[in-house]
Amino acid sequence: MEILSGIGILLGFIFLMIGSWKKINLLLVTLGTSAIIALFSGIGIAETWTGPYMSGFTSFASQYLLLFCIGAMFGKIMEDSGAGWRLANTIASKAGDKWSLPAFVGITIILLYGGVSIFVIVFFILPIGKSLFQRLRIPWSYFPAIALIGTIPPVGMLPGSLQVLNIIPTNYFGTDLMAGAGVGLVATVVYLIGAAIFVKLILKNSERDFDITEFQSINAADIDEKELDKKAPNALLSLIPILMALLLINVLKMDIVIGLLIASIIGVVLFWKSLDDIGNTASKGVENGILPLIYVSVVVGVARVVEVVPFFDVMKTALMDLSINGMLKIMATVSVVSAMTGSSSGSLTMITDLFGAEFLSWGYHPDLIHRLMATTAIGFDALPWNSVIVVMFTLSGVAYAKGYKYAFVTSVILPIIGALAIVLASPLFY
C-alpha cells in the first residue's frame, strides 16, 4: 500500500501542476489532487474531502482570514486614493535616466515591503515601465524580468516585510517579522548584485532586440494620470500609512492585523478627499483578500491529506535521511513543493505543517529557519503557472517564448542563489 500511496502522491501533484498551468480553478484542482491521493492510498474520497482536506483548509483560513482581508483593504486604500501611484510616479520622475531602472525596481520594493499587494502594484508599474522602456529603448520583452526584481527581496528576504510569506513562519516557529535580519540582508545584497549584473548583460543586446511594436501588446487598461495627479495626495502624505504600519508592527511589536487596521484607518483619514467612495473601497479591499486566502487554504488542505496517507512517513524519512547539510535539505524540500504548487505561501504553509517540527529538531535557530524557508519559497514557485508570473505576462502582453527565459533568471535562479548565501553566511550570525 505504501508504494501505491507514493504513486498516488506523485500523480496527484502532477495533476496539481497541470491544473495550475492550465489555469483551472484551484479549488477543483486540489479536490482532484486529494481524490487521486486518497484513491491510491485506500482511503475514501468523501472521507478525505470532509476530513483532512477540510481540516487543513479551515485551520489556515481561520488563522489568516483577518490578515488577508485587512491587508488587502490596506492595499486598496493605497490604490483608490492614488497614494500608491503618487509614490511610484514621484520616485520614477526624480530619478533621471541614469538611475531610472534602479528607481523603477525600488518603487516595487518600497510598496511591497509596506504590505501593498503585487497584484495592485503591477498596475502602477506598467505605465511607468512602458514610458521608461520606450525612452531608454529597452526591449519590452525584458519588462517582466526587470519588474520581478523588485518583488523578490521584500517578499521573502528582507526582515520586517509585511508580506504574508514573511508572516506565515512566525505562527509556527514563534519568530517575528525581523527574524533572520542579518542573513536576510546578506541574501538581499547578493540577489540585487546578481540582478544588476544580469540586467547589465542583457541590456548590451537592447538595440538589437528593441521593437517598438511590442509596446502595442500591453493588455492593462491605461491609467488616467491627469486625473490621478489631481486627486492623489502628495508623496510625503502617501508614505505615512506605510511607515505607520512598519512602525507599529516591527518597532512597537503590535499584532499584525491590528497594525494594518490602524494604518488603514490613518490612510482613510489622510486620504479622505482622494477616496471617492470609502465604503466601496473598504468592501472591495476585503473581497480582494478572500480569493487568495481560499487558494492558499486549499493547498494546505492537500498537505493535510498527504500527511495522513501511508507513504508520508516513508517520504519524510527519505527526505530527512538525505546525506546533505540540514539547511540544504530544507531548501530542497521547500523548492520541490514550491515548484509543484506554484505558490510560495501555499508551499511554505504546507512545509511548516509537514516538516516544521523536524526542521526545529535539528537544532537550527528558528529565526534562521524562518528566513531560509521564506527566501527559498520565492525561487521555484515562479515557474510559468505561478499566479504572479501569469499576471505579469498577461498584462504586459509579453509572450512567454520571448520573455520567460529572462524572468527565469531573476525570479528563480537568483533567489535560490540568495538562499544559498543564507546557508553560507549563517555561521557568522548563529
Coordinates of C-alpha atoms in Angstrom, one line a residue:
M1 CA 0.0 0.0 0.0
E2 CA 2.9 2.4 0.7
I3 CA 4.1 2.1 -2.9
L4 CA 0.6 2.7 -4.3
S5 CA 0.3 5.6 -1.9
G6 CA 3.5 7.1 -3.2
I7 CA 2.4 6.7 -6.8
G8 CA -0.8 8.5 -5.8
I9 CA 1.1 11.4 -4.3
L10 CA 3.2 11.7 -7.5
L11 CA 0.2 11.5 -9.8
G12 CA -1.7 13.9 -7.6
F13 CA 1.0 16.6 -7.7
I14 CA 1.4 16.1 -11.5
F15 CA -2.3 16.8 -11.7
L16 CA -1.9 19.8 -9.5
M17 CA 0.9 21.2 -11.7
I18 CA -1.0 20.6 -14.9
G19 CA -4.2 22.2 -13.4
S20 CA -2.3 25.2 -12.2
W21 CA -0.6 25.6 -15.7
K22 CA -4.0 25.3 -17.4
K23 CA -5.4 27.9 -15.0
I24 CA -8.2 25.6 -13.8
N25 CA -9.9 26.8 -10.6
L26 CA -7.6 25.8 -7.8
L27 CA -10.4 24.5 -5.6
L28 CA -11.4 22.0 -8.3
V29 CA -7.7 21.1 -8.9
T30 CA -6.9 20.5 -5.2
L31 CA -10.1 18.4 -4.8
G32 CA -9.0 16.3 -7.7
T33 CA -5.5 16.1 -6.3
S34 CA -6.8 14.9 -2.9
A35 CA -9.1 12.4 -4.6
I36 CA -6.2 10.8 -6.6
I37 CA -4.0 10.6 -3.4
A38 CA -6.9 9.1 -1.4
L39 CA -7.8 6.6 -4.1
F40 CA -4.3 5.2 -4.4
S41 CA -4.0 5.2 -0.6
G42 CA -7.1 3.1 0.1
I43 CA -9.0 6.0 1.7
G44 CA -12.5 7.0 0.8
I45 CA -12.7 10.2 -1.3
A46 CA -15.6 11.7 0.6
E47 CA -13.9 10.9 3.9
T48 CA -10.8 12.6 2.6
W49 CA -12.6 15.7 1.5
T50 CA -14.6 16.1 4.7
G51 CA -11.8 15.0 6.9
P52 CA -8.1 16.0 6.5
Y53 CA -8.7 18.2 3.4
M54 CA -11.3 20.4 5.2
S55 CA -9.3 20.3 8.4
G56 CA -6.3 21.8 6.6
F57 CA -8.5 24.4 4.8
T58 CA -10.3 25.6 7.9
S59 CA -7.2 25.7 10.1
F60 CA -5.4 28.0 7.7
A61 CA -8.5 30.1 6.7
S62 CA -9.5 30.7 10.4
Q63 CA -5.9 31.7 11.3
Y64 CA -5.3 34.1 8.4
L65 CA -8.8 35.4 7.4
L66 CA -8.4 38.8 9.1
L67 CA -4.8 39.2 7.9
F68 CA -5.6 38.6 4.3
C69 CA -8.7 40.8 4.3
I70 CA -7.3 43.7 6.3
G71 CA -4.0 43.6 4.3
A72 CA -5.9 43.7 1.0
M73 CA -8.1 46.6 2.3
F74 CA -4.9 48.5 3.2
G75 CA -3.7 47.9 -0.4
K76 CA -7.0 49.0 -1.9
I77 CA -6.9 52.3 0.1
M78 CA -3.4 53.0 -1.3
E79 CA -4.7 52.1 -4.8
D80 CA -8.0 54.0 -4.9
S81 CA -6.6 57.1 -3.2
G82 CA -3.8 57.3 -5.8
A83 CA -1.2 57.2 -3.0
G84 CA 0.5 54.2 -4.5
W85 CA 0.6 55.8 -7.9
R86 CA 1.9 59.0 -6.4
L87 CA 4.8 57.3 -4.7
A88 CA 5.7 55.3 -7.8
N89 CA 5.4 58.3 -10.1
T90 CA 7.4 60.6 -7.8
I91 CA 10.3 58.2 -7.4
A92 CA 10.4 57.5 -11.2
S93 CA 10.3 61.1 -12.2
K94 CA 13.0 62.2 -9.7
A95 CA 15.5 59.5 -10.7
G96 CA 16.6 60.7 -14.1
D97 CA 17.7 58.4 -16.9
K98 CA 20.9 57.2 -15.2
W99 CA 19.1 55.9 -12.1
S100 CA 15.7 55.3 -13.7
L101 CA 16.0 51.4 -13.7
P102 CA 17.1 51.1 -10.1
A103 CA 14.4 53.6 -9.1
F104 CA 11.9 51.5 -11.1
V105 CA 12.9 48.4 -9.1
G106 CA 12.9 50.5 -5.9
I107 CA 9.3 51.5 -6.3
T108 CA 8.2 47.9 -6.2
I109 CA 10.4 47.1 -3.2
I110 CA 9.1 50.0 -1.2
L111 CA 5.4 49.3 -1.9
L112 CA 5.7 45.6 -1.4
Y113 CA 7.7 46.0 1.8
G114 CA 5.0 48.2 3.2
G115 CA 2.3 45.5 2.6
V116 CA 0.8 46.5 -0.8
S117 CA -0.1 43.5 -2.9
I118 CA 1.9 42.8 -6.1
F119 CA -1.5 42.5 -7.9
V120 CA -2.1 46.2 -7.1
I121 CA 1.5 47.3 -7.8
V122 CA 1.6 45.8 -11.3
F123 CA -1.0 48.4 -12.4
F124 CA 1.3 51.2 -11.2
I125 CA 4.5 50.0 -12.7
L126 CA 3.1 49.0 -16.2
P127 CA 2.5 52.6 -17.4
I128 CA 5.7 53.8 -15.8
G129 CA 7.6 50.9 -17.3
K130 CA 6.1 51.5 -20.7
S131 CA 7.2 55.1 -20.8
L132 CA 10.6 54.3 -19.3
F133 CA 11.5 51.4 -21.6
Q134 CA 10.5 53.3 -24.7
R135 CA 12.6 56.3 -23.7
L136 CA 15.6 54.2 -22.9
R137 CA 15.0 51.9 -25.9
I138 CA 14.9 48.8 -23.8
P139 CA 13.0 45.8 -25.4
W140 CA 9.6 45.3 -23.8
S141 CA 10.3 41.5 -23.6
Y142 CA 12.7 42.4 -20.8
F143 CA 10.0 44.0 -18.8
P144 CA 8.7 41.0 -16.7
A145 CA 12.3 40.0 -15.7
I146 CA 13.3 43.6 -14.6
A147 CA 9.9 44.3 -12.9
L148 CA 10.1 41.0 -11.0
I149 CA 13.5 42.0 -9.4
G150 CA 11.6 44.4 -7.1
T151 CA 9.2 41.7 -5.9
I152 CA 11.8 39.2 -4.6
P153 CA 13.6 40.9 -1.6
P154 CA 10.5 42.3 0.1
V155 CA 8.5 39.1 -0.2
G156 CA 10.9 36.6 1.4
M157 CA 14.4 38.1 2.0
L158 CA 14.0 41.4 3.8
P159 CA 13.4 41.3 7.5
G160 CA 10.4 43.4 8.7
S161 CA 8.4 43.0 5.5
L162 CA 4.6 43.0 5.8
Q163 CA 4.1 40.4 3.1
V164 CA 2.3 37.2 4.0
L165 CA 5.3 35.0 3.2
N166 CA 7.2 36.7 6.0
I167 CA 4.3 36.3 8.3
I168 CA 3.5 32.6 7.9
P169 CA 6.6 31.2 9.7
T170 CA 6.0 33.5 12.7
N171 CA 3.0 31.5 13.7
Y172 CA 4.8 28.1 13.6
F173 CA 8.3 29.0 14.8
G174 CA 7.4 31.7 17.3
T175 CA 9.6 34.2 15.4
D176 CA 8.7 37.8 14.5
L177 CA 8.9 39.7 11.2
M178 CA 12.5 40.7 11.8
A179 CA 13.7 37.1 12.1
G180 CA 17.0 36.4 10.5
A181 CA 17.7 40.0 9.8
G182 CA 21.5 39.5 9.2
V183 CA 21.2 36.6 6.8
G184 CA 18.2 38.2 5.2
L185 CA 20.2 41.3 4.4
V186 CA 23.1 39.2 3.0
A187 CA 20.7 37.4 0.7
T188 CA 19.2 40.7 -0.4
V189 CA 22.6 42.2 -1.3
V190 CA 23.7 39.0 -3.1
Y191 CA 20.4 38.9 -5.0
L192 CA 20.4 42.6 -6.0
I193 CA 24.1 42.4 -7.1
G194 CA 23.3 39.4 -9.2
A195 CA 20.3 41.0 -10.7
A196 CA 22.2 44.2 -11.5
I197 CA 24.9 42.1 -13.3
F198 CA 22.3 40.2 -15.3
V199 CA 20.4 43.3 -16.3
K200 CA 23.6 44.9 -17.4
L201 CA 24.4 41.9 -19.6
I202 CA 21.1 41.7 -21.3
L203 CA 21.0 45.5 -21.9
K204 CA 24.0 45.0 -24.2
N205 CA 21.5 43.5 -26.7
S206 CA 18.9 46.2 -26.2
E207 CA 19.4 47.9 -29.6
R208 CA 19.4 44.6 -31.4
D209 CA 16.2 43.3 -29.7
F210 CA 14.3 46.6 -29.5
D211 CA 11.0 46.5 -31.3
I212 CA 8.6 49.5 -30.9
T213 CA 5.6 47.4 -32.0
E214 CA 6.0 45.2 -28.8
F215 CA 4.6 48.1 -26.8
Q216 CA 1.2 47.7 -28.5
S217 CA 0.7 44.3 -26.9
I218 CA 0.1 45.7 -23.4
N219 CA -3.2 44.4 -22.1
A220 CA -3.7 46.5 -19.0
A221 CA -6.0 49.5 -19.1
D222 CA -4.3 52.9 -19.3
I223 CA -4.2 54.9 -16.1
D224 CA -5.6 58.4 -16.3
E225 CA -2.5 60.1 -15.0
K226 CA -4.0 63.6 -15.3
E227 CA -7.0 62.6 -13.1
L228 CA -4.7 60.8 -10.6
D229 CA -2.4 63.8 -10.4
K230 CA -5.4 66.0 -9.5
K231 CA -6.8 63.8 -6.7
A232 CA -3.8 61.8 -5.3
P233 CA -2.2 63.1 -2.1
N234 CA 1.4 64.4 -2.2
A235 CA 4.2 61.9 -1.9
L236 CA 5.1 62.6 1.7
L237 CA 1.4 62.1 2.8
S238 CA 1.2 59.0 0.7
L239 CA 4.1 57.4 2.5
I240 CA 2.7 57.9 6.0
P241 CA 0.4 54.9 6.2
I242 CA 3.2 52.5 5.1
L243 CA 5.6 54.0 7.6
M244 CA 3.0 53.7 10.3
A245 CA 2.3 50.1 9.6
L246 CA 6.0 49.3 9.7
L247 CA 6.5 51.2 12.9
L248 CA 3.5 49.7 14.7
I249 CA 4.3 46.1 13.7
N250 CA 8.1 46.0 13.7
V251 CA 9.1 48.5 16.3
L252 CA 6.2 48.6 18.7
K253 CA 5.6 44.9 18.1
M254 CA 1.8 45.4 17.7
D255 CA -0.3 42.5 16.4
I256 CA 0.0 42.4 12.6
V257 CA -3.7 42.6 11.9
I258 CA -4.3 45.5 14.4
G259 CA -1.2 47.3 13.0
L260 CA -2.6 47.1 9.4
L261 CA -6.0 48.1 10.6
I262 CA -4.7 51.2 12.3
A263 CA -2.6 52.0 9.2
S264 CA -5.7 51.6 7.1
I265 CA -7.7 54.0 9.3
I266 CA -4.8 56.5 9.1
G267 CA -4.9 56.2 5.3
V268 CA -8.6 56.9 5.2
V269 CA -8.2 59.9 7.4
L270 CA -5.3 61.3 5.4
F271 CA -6.7 60.5 2.0
W272 CA -10.3 61.4 2.8
K273 CA -10.6 63.8 -0.1
S274 CA -8.9 61.4 -2.6
L275 CA -11.2 58.5 -1.9
D276 CA -14.4 58.7 -4.0
D277 CA -16.3 56.1 -2.0
I278 CA -14.7 55.0 1.2
G279 CA -17.3 52.2 1.9
N280 CA -16.8 50.7 -1.6
T281 CA -13.0 50.9 -1.2
A282 CA -13.1 49.1 2.1
S283 CA -15.6 46.5 0.8
K284 CA -13.7 45.8 -2.4
G285 CA -10.5 45.6 -0.4
V286 CA -11.8 42.9 1.9
E287 CA -13.2 41.0 -1.1
N288 CA -9.8 41.1 -2.7
G289 CA -8.3 39.2 0.3
I290 CA -10.8 36.4 0.2
L291 CA -9.9 34.6 -3.0
P292 CA -6.1 34.5 -2.3
L293 CA -7.0 33.2 1.2
I294 CA -9.1 30.4 -0.3
Y295 CA -6.4 29.5 -2.9
V296 CA -3.7 29.1 -0.2
S297 CA -6.1 27.3 2.2
V298 CA -7.0 24.6 -0.4
V299 CA -3.3 23.9 -0.9
V300 CA -2.9 23.5 2.8
G301 CA -5.8 21.1 2.6
V302 CA -3.8 18.9 0.2
A303 CA -0.9 19.0 2.7
R304 CA -3.1 17.5 5.4
V305 CA -4.2 14.8 3.0
V306 CA -0.6 13.9 2.2
E307 CA 0.1 13.8 6.0
V308 CA -2.4 11.0 6.7
V309 CA -1.6 8.6 3.8
P310 CA 0.8 5.6 4.3
F311 CA 3.6 6.9 2.1
F312 CA 4.1 10.1 4.0
D313 CA 6.3 8.6 6.7
V314 CA 8.4 6.9 4.0
M315 CA 8.7 10.1 2.1
K316 CA 9.6 12.1 5.2
T317 CA 12.2 9.6 6.3
A318 CA 13.8 9.6 2.8
L319 CA 14.0 13.4 2.7
M320 CA 15.3 13.7 6.2
D321 CA 17.9 10.9 5.6
L322 CA 19.5 12.7 2.6
S323 CA 23.2 12.8 3.2
I324 CA 23.5 16.5 2.8
N325 CA 23.6 19.6 5.1
G326 CA 20.4 20.1 7.0
M327 CA 19.9 23.6 5.6
L328 CA 20.2 22.2 2.1
K329 CA 17.6 19.6 2.9
I330 CA 15.3 22.5 4.0
M331 CA 16.0 24.2 0.6
A332 CA 15.4 21.0 -1.4
T333 CA 12.1 20.3 0.4
V334 CA 10.8 23.8 0.0
S335 CA 11.9 24.0 -3.6
V336 CA 10.2 20.8 -4.7
V337 CA 6.9 21.7 -3.1
S338 CA 7.0 25.3 -4.4
A339 CA 7.6 24.1 -7.9
M340 CA 4.7 21.7 -7.7
T341 CA 2.2 24.1 -6.2
G342 CA 3.3 27.3 -8.0
S343 CA 2.6 29.1 -4.7
S344 CA 5.2 30.3 -2.3
S345 CA 2.7 31.0 0.5
G346 CA 0.9 27.7 0.0
S347 CA 4.1 25.7 -0.2
L348 CA 5.6 27.4 2.9
T349 CA 2.4 26.6 4.9
M350 CA 2.4 23.0 3.7
I351 CA 6.1 22.6 4.6
T352 CA 5.8 24.0 8.1
D353 CA 2.8 21.7 8.7
L354 CA 4.5 18.6 7.4
F355 CA 8.2 19.2 8.3
G356 CA 8.4 22.2 10.6
A357 CA 8.9 20.1 13.8
E358 CA 11.6 18.0 12.1
F359 CA 13.5 21.1 11.0
L360 CA 13.4 22.6 14.5
S361 CA 14.7 19.3 16.0
W362 CA 17.9 19.7 14.0
G363 CA 19.0 22.5 16.3
Y364 CA 19.0 25.4 13.9
H365 CA 17.8 28.7 15.3
P366 CA 14.1 29.3 14.5
D367 CA 15.0 32.8 13.0
L368 CA 17.4 31.1 10.6
I369 CA 14.9 28.5 9.5
H370 CA 12.2 31.2 9.1
R371 CA 14.4 33.3 6.8
L372 CA 15.8 30.4 4.8
M373 CA 12.4 28.9 4.1
A374 CA 10.8 32.2 3.1
T375 CA 13.7 33.0 0.8
T376 CA 13.8 29.6 -0.8
A377 CA 10.0 29.6 -1.3
I378 CA 10.2 32.5 -3.8
G379 CA 12.5 30.6 -6.1
F380 CA 11.0 27.6 -7.8
D381 CA 7.4 28.8 -7.2
A382 CA 8.0 31.2 -10.1
L383 CA 7.5 28.6 -12.8
P384 CA 5.1 29.5 -15.7
W385 CA 2.0 28.5 -13.8
N386 CA 2.6 30.8 -10.8
S387 CA -0.1 33.4 -10.4
V388 CA 2.2 36.4 -10.3
I389 CA 4.1 35.2 -13.4
V390 CA 0.8 34.7 -15.2
V391 CA -0.5 38.2 -14.3
M392 CA 2.8 39.9 -15.2
F393 CA 3.0 38.3 -18.6
T394 CA -0.7 38.6 -19.3
L395 CA -1.0 42.3 -18.5
S396 CA 2.3 43.2 -20.1
G397 CA 1.4 41.2 -23.3
V398 CA 4.9 39.8 -23.4
A399 CA 5.0 36.3 -24.9
Y400 CA 6.4 33.5 -22.7
A401 CA 8.6 32.5 -25.6
K402 CA 10.3 35.9 -25.7
G403 CA 10.4 37.0 -22.0
Y404 CA 10.3 34.0 -19.7
K405 CA 13.9 33.0 -20.2
Y406 CA 14.9 36.4 -18.7
A407 CA 12.3 36.2 -15.9
F408 CA 13.5 32.7 -15.0
V409 CA 16.9 34.1 -14.1
T410 CA 15.6 37.0 -11.9
S411 CA 12.7 35.1 -10.3
V412 CA 14.1 31.5 -9.9
I413 CA 17.9 31.2 -10.3
L414 CA 18.9 34.4 -8.4
P415 CA 16.5 33.8 -5.4
I416 CA 18.0 30.3 -5.0
I417 CA 21.5 31.8 -5.1
G418 CA 20.2 34.3 -2.4
A419 CA 19.1 31.3 -0.3
L420 CA 22.5 29.6 -0.7
A421 CA 24.0 32.9 0.5
I422 CA 22.0 32.4 3.7
V423 CA 23.4 28.9 4.2
L424 CA 27.0 30.2 3.7
A425 CA 26.5 33.2 5.9
S426 CA 24.7 31.5 8.7
P427 CA 27.8 30.7 10.8
L428 CA 28.5 34.4 11.1
F429 CA 25.2 35.0 12.7
Y430 CA 24.2 31.8 14.5

